Amino acid sequence: MSSTERPAEVADAAPQGDAQGLLFDGDFSPVPSDLGFRGPVACSAAGITYRQLDYWARTGLVVPEVRGASGSGSQRLYSFRDILILKVIKRLLDAGISLQQIRTAIEHLRVRGVEDITQVTLMSDGVSVFECTSDDEVIDLLRGGQGVFGIALGSVWRDIEGTLAALPAERTVVEETPASASDELARRRRARAAG
C-alpha cells in the first residue's frame, strides 16, 4: 500500500457535513471483544458470498480472529474487525482493484490498531491504494490526480455496527458451569485413594 509522506501524528480534522459523512472525526463504540459472528452473518454484514469468505479464509486474506475452522462441522467465528476488513475488501473489489493490491492494503491495515483504523481513508486511482489519515492528505492526493475514489473506514465502521446490531452473535467467553455432585464425588474418591 502506498502512503503519502506525512508526520505520524494525525491532524485534527474539521467535521464534514456532506453526503460522504465524516472522514476523520467521530465517536466510535468500543469493539465488542466478547462477540463472534458465524460465516453467514459475516457474509451478510459485509455483502459478500460464502464462497468468497471461505476462499479468503483458506488463502489467509482474512483469517477469523475469534475461531478458525478446526475440522469438519466446525464453525469459524469472525470478530467485528474481521467483518470491517471484509467490507473494505468488498468495496475495493467493486471499485476494480486487483486482489493482489487488496492483499497488500489489508496487510498494511492489519498492522494498525483497531481504534487507529477509524482515522484512515483509503483512496485509489483504480490501480494503487493510498492511505490517508488527514483531510490535507486527501486533498494533496486529489490535486495530484491520483485519487479517484475513497473509502472512509470510520464510515464503514458505523455501517457494520448498525448491520451487526440486528444480526445474531455468539459470546466467545464460555462461562464456567459449577461442577456437578457426581464430579465432586469422583474428585473426593481420587483424593482419598491417592493418600
PDB file of C-alpha atoms in Angstrom:
ATOM      1  CA  MET A   1       0.000   0.000   0.000  1.00  0.00           C
ATOM      2  CA  SER A   2       1.324   3.426  -0.839  1.00  0.00           C
ATOM      3  CA  SER A   3       1.110   6.299   1.560  1.00  0.00           C
ATOM      4  CA  THR A   4       1.680   9.991   1.154  1.00  0.00           C
ATOM      5  CA  GLU A   5       4.539  11.360   3.206  1.00  0.00           C
ATOM      6  CA  ARG A   6       3.081  12.917   6.352  1.00  0.00           C
ATOM      7  CA  PRO A   7       4.062  13.155  10.022  1.00  0.00           C
ATOM      8  CA  ALA A   8       2.975  10.225  12.186  1.00  0.00           C
ATOM      9  CA  GLU A   9       0.537  12.261  14.253  1.00  0.00           C
ATOM     10  CA  VAL A  10      -2.995  12.626  12.931  1.00  0.00           C
ATOM     11  CA  ALA A  11      -4.149  16.189  12.439  1.00  0.00           C
ATOM     12  CA  ASP A  12      -7.486  17.270  13.896  1.00  0.00           C
ATOM     13  CA  ALA A  13      -9.897  17.453  11.006  1.00  0.00           C
ATOM     14  CA  ALA A  14     -12.972  19.626  10.856  1.00  0.00           C
ATOM     15  CA  PRO A  15     -16.217  17.637  10.677  1.00  0.00           C
ATOM     16  CA  GLN A  16     -17.599  17.323   7.168  1.00  0.00           C
ATOM     17  CA  GLY A  17     -21.347  17.554   6.708  1.00  0.00           C
ATOM     18  CA  ASP A  18     -21.568  16.314   3.119  1.00  0.00           C
ATOM     19  CA  ALA A  19     -23.035  13.070   1.778  1.00  0.00           C
ATOM     20  CA  GLN A  20     -19.820  11.116   2.362  1.00  0.00           C
ATOM     21  CA  GLY A  21     -20.177  11.534   6.093  1.00  0.00           C
ATOM     22  CA  LEU A  22     -17.366  12.180   8.495  1.00  0.00           C
ATOM     23  CA  LEU A  23     -13.942  11.393   7.157  1.00  0.00           C
ATOM     24  CA  PHE A  24     -11.786  11.565  10.250  1.00  0.00           C
ATOM     25  CA  ASP A  25     -13.759  12.630  13.322  1.00  0.00           C
ATOM     26  CA  GLY A  26     -16.222  10.555  15.235  1.00  0.00           C
ATOM     27  CA  ASP A  27     -17.273   8.894  18.429  1.00  0.00           C
ATOM     28  CA  PHE A  28     -16.839   5.179  17.830  1.00  0.00           C
ATOM     29  CA  SER A  29     -18.149   2.499  20.137  1.00  0.00           C
ATOM     30  CA  PRO A  30     -15.564   0.148  21.597  1.00  0.00           C
ATOM     31  CA  VAL A  31     -15.103  -3.057  19.650  1.00  0.00           C
ATOM     32  CA  PRO A  32     -17.114  -5.872  21.264  1.00  0.00           C
ATOM     33  CA  SER A  33     -14.297  -8.278  22.168  1.00  0.00           C
ATOM     34  CA  ASP A  34     -16.528 -10.998  23.577  1.00  0.00           C
ATOM     35  CA  LEU A  35     -18.644 -11.489  20.440  1.00  0.00           C
ATOM     36  CA  GLY A  36     -18.020 -13.657  17.416  1.00  0.00           C
ATOM     37  CA  PHE A  37     -20.068 -13.893  14.242  1.00  0.00           C
ATOM     38  CA  ARG A  38     -20.589 -17.037  12.167  1.00  0.00           C
ATOM     39  CA  GLY A  39     -19.750 -17.105   8.467  1.00  0.00           C
ATOM     40  CA  PRO A  40     -23.264 -16.447   7.125  1.00  0.00           C
ATOM     41  CA  VAL A  41     -23.633 -13.418   9.427  1.00  0.00           C
ATOM     42  CA  ALA A  42     -20.217 -12.092   8.356  1.00  0.00           C
ATOM     43  CA  CYS A  43     -21.230 -12.545   4.701  1.00  0.00           C
ATOM     44  CA  SER A  44     -24.486 -10.693   5.211  1.00  0.00           C
ATOM     45  CA  ALA A  45     -22.839  -7.796   7.055  1.00  0.00           C
ATOM     46  CA  ALA A  46     -20.012  -7.448   4.513  1.00  0.00           C
ATOM     47  CA  GLY A  47     -22.148  -8.021   1.413  1.00  0.00           C
ATOM     48  CA  ILE A  48     -20.097 -10.961   0.137  1.00  0.00           C
ATOM     49  CA  THR A  49     -20.826 -14.575  -0.759  1.00  0.00           C
ATOM     50  CA  TYR A  50     -19.954 -17.503   1.464  1.00  0.00           C
ATOM     51  CA  ARG A  51     -17.732 -18.794  -1.329  1.00  0.00           C
ATOM     52  CA  GLN A  52     -15.674 -15.585  -1.211  1.00  0.00           C
ATOM     53  CA  LEU A  53     -15.469 -15.764   2.583  1.00  0.00           C
ATOM     54  CA  ASP A  54     -14.294 -19.369   2.503  1.00  0.00           C
ATOM     55  CA  TYR A  55     -11.692 -18.676  -0.208  1.00  0.00           C
ATOM     56  CA  TRP A  56     -10.311 -15.634   1.621  1.00  0.00           C
ATOM     57  CA  ALA A  57     -10.086 -17.617   4.885  1.00  0.00           C
ATOM     58  CA  ARG A  58      -8.311 -20.550   3.187  1.00  0.00           C
ATOM     59  CA  THR A  59      -5.835 -18.257   1.395  1.00  0.00           C
ATOM     60  CA  GLY A  60      -5.117 -16.170   4.504  1.00  0.00           C
ATOM     61  CA  LEU A  61      -6.553 -12.862   3.267  1.00  0.00           C
ATOM     62  CA  VAL A  62      -8.932 -12.667   6.237  1.00  0.00           C
ATOM     63  CA  VAL A  63      -8.353 -15.284   8.917  1.00  0.00           C
ATOM     64  CA  PRO A  64     -11.046 -15.340  11.625  1.00  0.00           C
ATOM     65  CA  GLU A  65      -9.655 -13.782  14.827  1.00  0.00           C
ATOM     66  CA  VAL A  66     -12.137 -15.460  17.162  1.00  0.00           C
ATOM     67  CA  ARG A  67     -12.125 -19.077  15.997  1.00  0.00           C
ATOM     68  CA  GLY A  68     -10.858 -20.746  12.843  1.00  0.00           C
ATOM     69  CA  ALA A  69     -12.240 -23.921  11.313  1.00  0.00           C
ATOM     70  CA  SER A  70     -10.815 -26.944  13.093  1.00  0.00           C
ATOM     71  CA  GLY A  71     -12.256 -29.785  11.075  1.00  0.00           C
ATOM     72  CA  SER A  72     -15.460 -30.958   9.509  1.00  0.00           C
ATOM     73  CA  GLY A  73     -18.535 -29.395  11.050  1.00  0.00           C
ATOM     74  CA  SER A  74     -16.712 -26.671  12.965  1.00  0.00           C
ATOM     75  CA  GLN A  75     -17.783 -23.060  12.518  1.00  0.00           C
ATOM     76  CA  ARG A  76     -15.456 -20.128  12.025  1.00  0.00           C
ATOM     77  CA  LEU A  77     -16.217 -17.115  14.196  1.00  0.00           C
ATOM     78  CA  TYR A  78     -15.320 -13.683  12.885  1.00  0.00           C
ATOM     79  CA  SER A  79     -14.627 -10.612  15.010  1.00  0.00           C
ATOM     80  CA  PHE A  80     -16.004  -7.130  14.400  1.00  0.00           C
ATOM     81  CA  ARG A  81     -12.634  -6.120  12.954  1.00  0.00           C
ATOM     82  CA  ASP A  82     -12.648  -9.141  10.595  1.00  0.00           C
ATOM     83  CA  ILE A  83     -16.030  -8.058   9.243  1.00  0.00           C
ATOM     84  CA  LEU A  84     -14.824  -4.468   8.876  1.00  0.00           C
ATOM     85  CA  ILE A  85     -11.916  -5.711   6.766  1.00  0.00           C
ATOM     86  CA  LEU A  86     -14.241  -7.976   4.732  1.00  0.00           C
ATOM     87  CA  LYS A  87     -16.419  -4.954   3.916  1.00  0.00           C
ATOM     88  CA  VAL A  88     -13.361  -2.921   2.879  1.00  0.00           C
ATOM     89  CA  ILE A  89     -12.212  -5.773   0.618  1.00  0.00           C
ATOM     90  CA  LYS A  90     -15.660  -5.908  -0.968  1.00  0.00           C
ATOM     91  CA  ARG A  91     -15.656  -2.168  -1.663  1.00  0.00           C
ATOM     92  CA  LEU A  92     -12.161  -2.299  -3.156  1.00  0.00           C
ATOM     93  CA  LEU A  93     -13.144  -5.222  -5.388  1.00  0.00           C
ATOM     94  CA  ASP A  94     -16.253  -3.348  -6.515  1.00  0.00           C
ATOM     95  CA  ALA A  95     -14.001  -0.420  -7.463  1.00  0.00           C
ATOM     96  CA  GLY A  96     -11.911  -2.673  -9.702  1.00  0.00           C
ATOM     97  CA  ILE A  97      -8.820  -3.026  -7.515  1.00  0.00           C
ATOM     98  CA  SER A  98      -6.880  -6.245  -8.095  1.00  0.00           C
ATOM     99  CA  LEU A  99      -6.855  -8.870  -5.358  1.00  0.00           C
ATOM    100  CA  GLN A 100      -3.045  -8.587  -5.244  1.00  0.00           C
ATOM    101  CA  GLN A 101      -3.271  -4.847  -4.436  1.00  0.00           C
ATOM    102  CA  ILE A 102      -6.028  -5.558  -1.916  1.00  0.00           C
ATOM    103  CA  ARG A 103      -3.827  -8.132  -0.151  1.00  0.00           C
ATOM    104  CA  THR A 104      -1.085  -5.515   0.186  1.00  0.00           C
ATOM    105  CA  ALA A 105      -3.530  -2.915   1.522  1.00  0.00           C
ATOM    106  CA  ILE A 106      -5.130  -5.322   4.014  1.00  0.00           C
ATOM    107  CA  GLU A 107      -1.754  -6.492   5.309  1.00  0.00           C
ATOM    108  CA  HIS A 108      -0.894  -2.864   5.985  1.00  0.00           C
ATOM    109  CA  LEU A 109      -4.205  -2.299   7.805  1.00  0.00           C
ATOM    110  CA  ARG A 110      -3.632  -5.401   9.979  1.00  0.00           C
ATOM    111  CA  VAL A 111      -0.584  -3.733  11.465  1.00  0.00           C
ATOM    112  CA  ARG A 112      -2.728  -0.844  12.710  1.00  0.00           C
ATOM    113  CA  GLY A 113      -4.663  -0.918  15.962  1.00  0.00           C
ATOM    114  CA  VAL A 114      -8.446  -1.099  15.842  1.00  0.00           C
ATOM    115  CA  GLU A 115      -9.011   2.433  17.149  1.00  0.00           C
ATOM    116  CA  ASP A 116      -6.399   3.841  14.764  1.00  0.00           C
ATOM    117  CA  ILE A 117      -8.117   2.257  11.765  1.00  0.00           C
ATOM    118  CA  THR A 118     -11.127   4.581  12.098  1.00  0.00           C
ATOM    119  CA  GLN A 119      -8.863   7.521  11.264  1.00  0.00           C
ATOM    120  CA  VAL A 120      -7.920   6.117   7.845  1.00  0.00           C
ATOM    121  CA  THR A 121      -9.400   6.888   4.449  1.00  0.00           C
ATOM    122  CA  LEU A 122      -8.295   4.595   1.644  1.00  0.00           C
ATOM    123  CA  MET A 123      -8.001   6.371  -1.690  1.00  0.00           C
ATOM    124  CA  SER A 124      -7.393   4.740  -5.044  1.00  0.00           C
ATOM    125  CA  ASP A 125      -6.783   5.616  -8.652  1.00  0.00           C
ATOM    126  CA  GLY A 126      -8.078   2.219  -9.763  1.00  0.00           C
ATOM    127  CA  VAL A 127      -4.618   0.647  -9.657  1.00  0.00           C
ATOM    128  CA  SER A 128      -2.885   1.641  -6.422  1.00  0.00           C
ATOM    129  CA  VAL A 129      -4.319   2.095  -2.947  1.00  0.00           C
ATOM    130  CA  PHE A 130      -3.225   5.064  -0.842  1.00  0.00           C
ATOM    131  CA  GLU A 131      -3.703   5.546   2.894  1.00  0.00           C
ATOM    132  CA  CYS A 132      -4.735   8.991   4.097  1.00  0.00           C
ATOM    133  CA  THR A 133      -5.010   9.980   7.743  1.00  0.00           C
ATOM    134  CA  SER A 134      -5.929  13.662   7.364  1.00  0.00           C
ATOM    135  CA  ASP A 135      -8.012  15.941   5.172  1.00  0.00           C
ATOM    136  CA  ASP A 136      -4.787  17.502   3.838  1.00  0.00           C
ATOM    137  CA  GLU A 137      -3.536  14.131   2.582  1.00  0.00           C
ATOM    138  CA  VAL A 138      -6.828  13.513   0.763  1.00  0.00           C
ATOM    139  CA  ILE A 139      -6.665  16.963  -0.834  1.00  0.00           C
ATOM    140  CA  ASP A 140      -2.995  16.508  -1.844  1.00  0.00           C
ATOM    141  CA  LEU A 141      -3.821  13.169  -3.436  1.00  0.00           C
ATOM    142  CA  LEU A 142      -6.750  14.626  -5.373  1.00  0.00           C
ATOM    143  CA  ARG A 143      -4.681  17.618  -6.512  1.00  0.00           C
ATOM    144  CA  GLY A 144      -2.056  15.225  -7.846  1.00  0.00           C
ATOM    145  CA  GLY A 145      -4.728  13.414  -9.839  1.00  0.00           C
ATOM    146  CA  GLN A 146      -4.111  10.137  -8.018  1.00  0.00           C
ATOM    147  CA  GLY A 147      -7.353   9.704  -6.096  1.00  0.00           C
ATOM    148  CA  VAL A 148     -10.466   8.622  -7.934  1.00  0.00           C
ATOM    149  CA  PHE A 149     -12.494   7.271  -5.038  1.00  0.00           C
ATOM    150  CA  GLY A 150     -12.142   6.934  -1.304  1.00  0.00           C
ATOM    151  CA  ILE A 151     -13.324   4.669   1.489  1.00  0.00           C
ATOM    152  CA  ALA A 152     -13.567   6.320   4.901  1.00  0.00           C
ATOM    153  CA  LEU A 153     -13.045   3.430   7.309  1.00  0.00           C
ATOM    154  CA  GLY A 154     -14.860   5.287  10.086  1.00  0.00           C
ATOM    155  CA  SER A 155     -17.960   5.323   7.889  1.00  0.00           C
ATOM    156  CA  VAL A 156     -17.586   1.589   7.175  1.00  0.00           C
ATOM    157  CA  TRP A 157     -17.223   1.048  10.957  1.00  0.00           C
ATOM    158  CA  ARG A 158     -20.584   2.739  11.598  1.00  0.00           C
ATOM    159  CA  ASP A 159     -22.219   0.810   8.768  1.00  0.00           C
ATOM    160  CA  ILE A 160     -21.000  -2.528  10.180  1.00  0.00           C
ATOM    161  CA  GLU A 161     -22.066  -1.532  13.710  1.00  0.00           C
ATOM    162  CA  GLY A 162     -25.599  -0.843  12.529  1.00  0.00           C
ATOM    163  CA  THR A 163     -25.818  -4.019  10.465  1.00  0.00           C
ATOM    164  CA  LEU A 164     -24.443  -6.312  13.172  1.00  0.00           C
ATOM    165  CA  ALA A 165     -26.783  -4.889  15.812  1.00  0.00           C
ATOM    166  CA  ALA A 166     -29.666  -6.687  14.069  1.00  0.00           C
ATOM    167  CA  LEU A 167     -27.804  -9.962  13.395  1.00  0.00           C
ATOM    168  CA  PRO A 168     -27.108 -12.904  15.725  1.00  0.00           C
ATOM    169  CA  ALA A 169     -23.767 -13.137  17.533  1.00  0.00           C
ATOM    170  CA  GLU A 170     -22.163 -15.702  19.815  1.00  0.00           C
ATOM    171  CA  ARG A 171     -20.405 -14.984  23.078  1.00  0.00           C
ATOM    172  CA  THR A 172     -16.791 -16.073  22.928  1.00  0.00           C
ATOM    173  CA  VAL A 173     -16.334 -16.250  26.691  1.00  0.00           C
ATOM    174  CA  VAL A 174     -17.534 -19.589  27.974  1.00  0.00           C
ATOM    175  CA  GLU A 175     -18.901 -19.310  31.459  1.00  0.00           C
ATOM    176  CA  GLU A 176     -17.711 -21.980  33.873  1.00  0.00           C
ATOM    177  CA  THR A 177     -20.502 -24.236  34.989  1.00  0.00           C
ATOM    178  CA  PRO A 178     -20.411 -25.406  38.564  1.00  0.00           C
ATOM    179  CA  ALA A 179     -19.195 -28.955  38.993  1.00  0.00           C
ATOM    180  CA  SER A 180     -21.997 -31.426  39.390  1.00  0.00           C
ATOM    181  CA  ALA A 181     -22.336 -33.557  42.533  1.00  0.00           C
ATOM    182  CA  SER A 182     -21.005 -36.628  40.709  1.00  0.00           C
ATOM    183  CA  ASP A 183     -17.862 -34.713  39.681  1.00  0.00           C
ATOM    184  CA  GLU A 184     -17.322 -33.680  43.305  1.00  0.00           C
ATOM    185  CA  LEU A 185     -17.669 -37.292  44.500  1.00  0.00           C
ATOM    186  CA  ALA A 186     -15.242 -38.519  41.861  1.00  0.00           C
ATOM    187  CA  ARG A 187     -12.707 -35.884  42.923  1.00  0.00           C
ATOM    188  CA  ARG A 188     -13.021 -36.911  46.584  1.00  0.00           C
ATOM    189  CA  ARG A 189     -12.601 -40.622  45.741  1.00  0.00           C
ATOM    190  CA  ARG A 190      -9.441 -39.882  43.771  1.00  0.00           C
ATOM    191  CA  ALA A 191      -8.064 -37.753  46.612  1.00  0.00           C
ATOM    192  CA  ARG A 192      -8.803 -40.486  49.188  1.00  0.00           C
ATOM    193  CA  ALA A 193      -7.219 -43.185  47.015  1.00  0.00           C
ATOM    194  CA  ALA A 194      -4.103 -41.069  46.478  1.00  0.00           C
ATOM    195  CA  GLY A 195      -3.446 -40.856  50.174  1.00  0.00           C
TER     196      GLY A 195
END
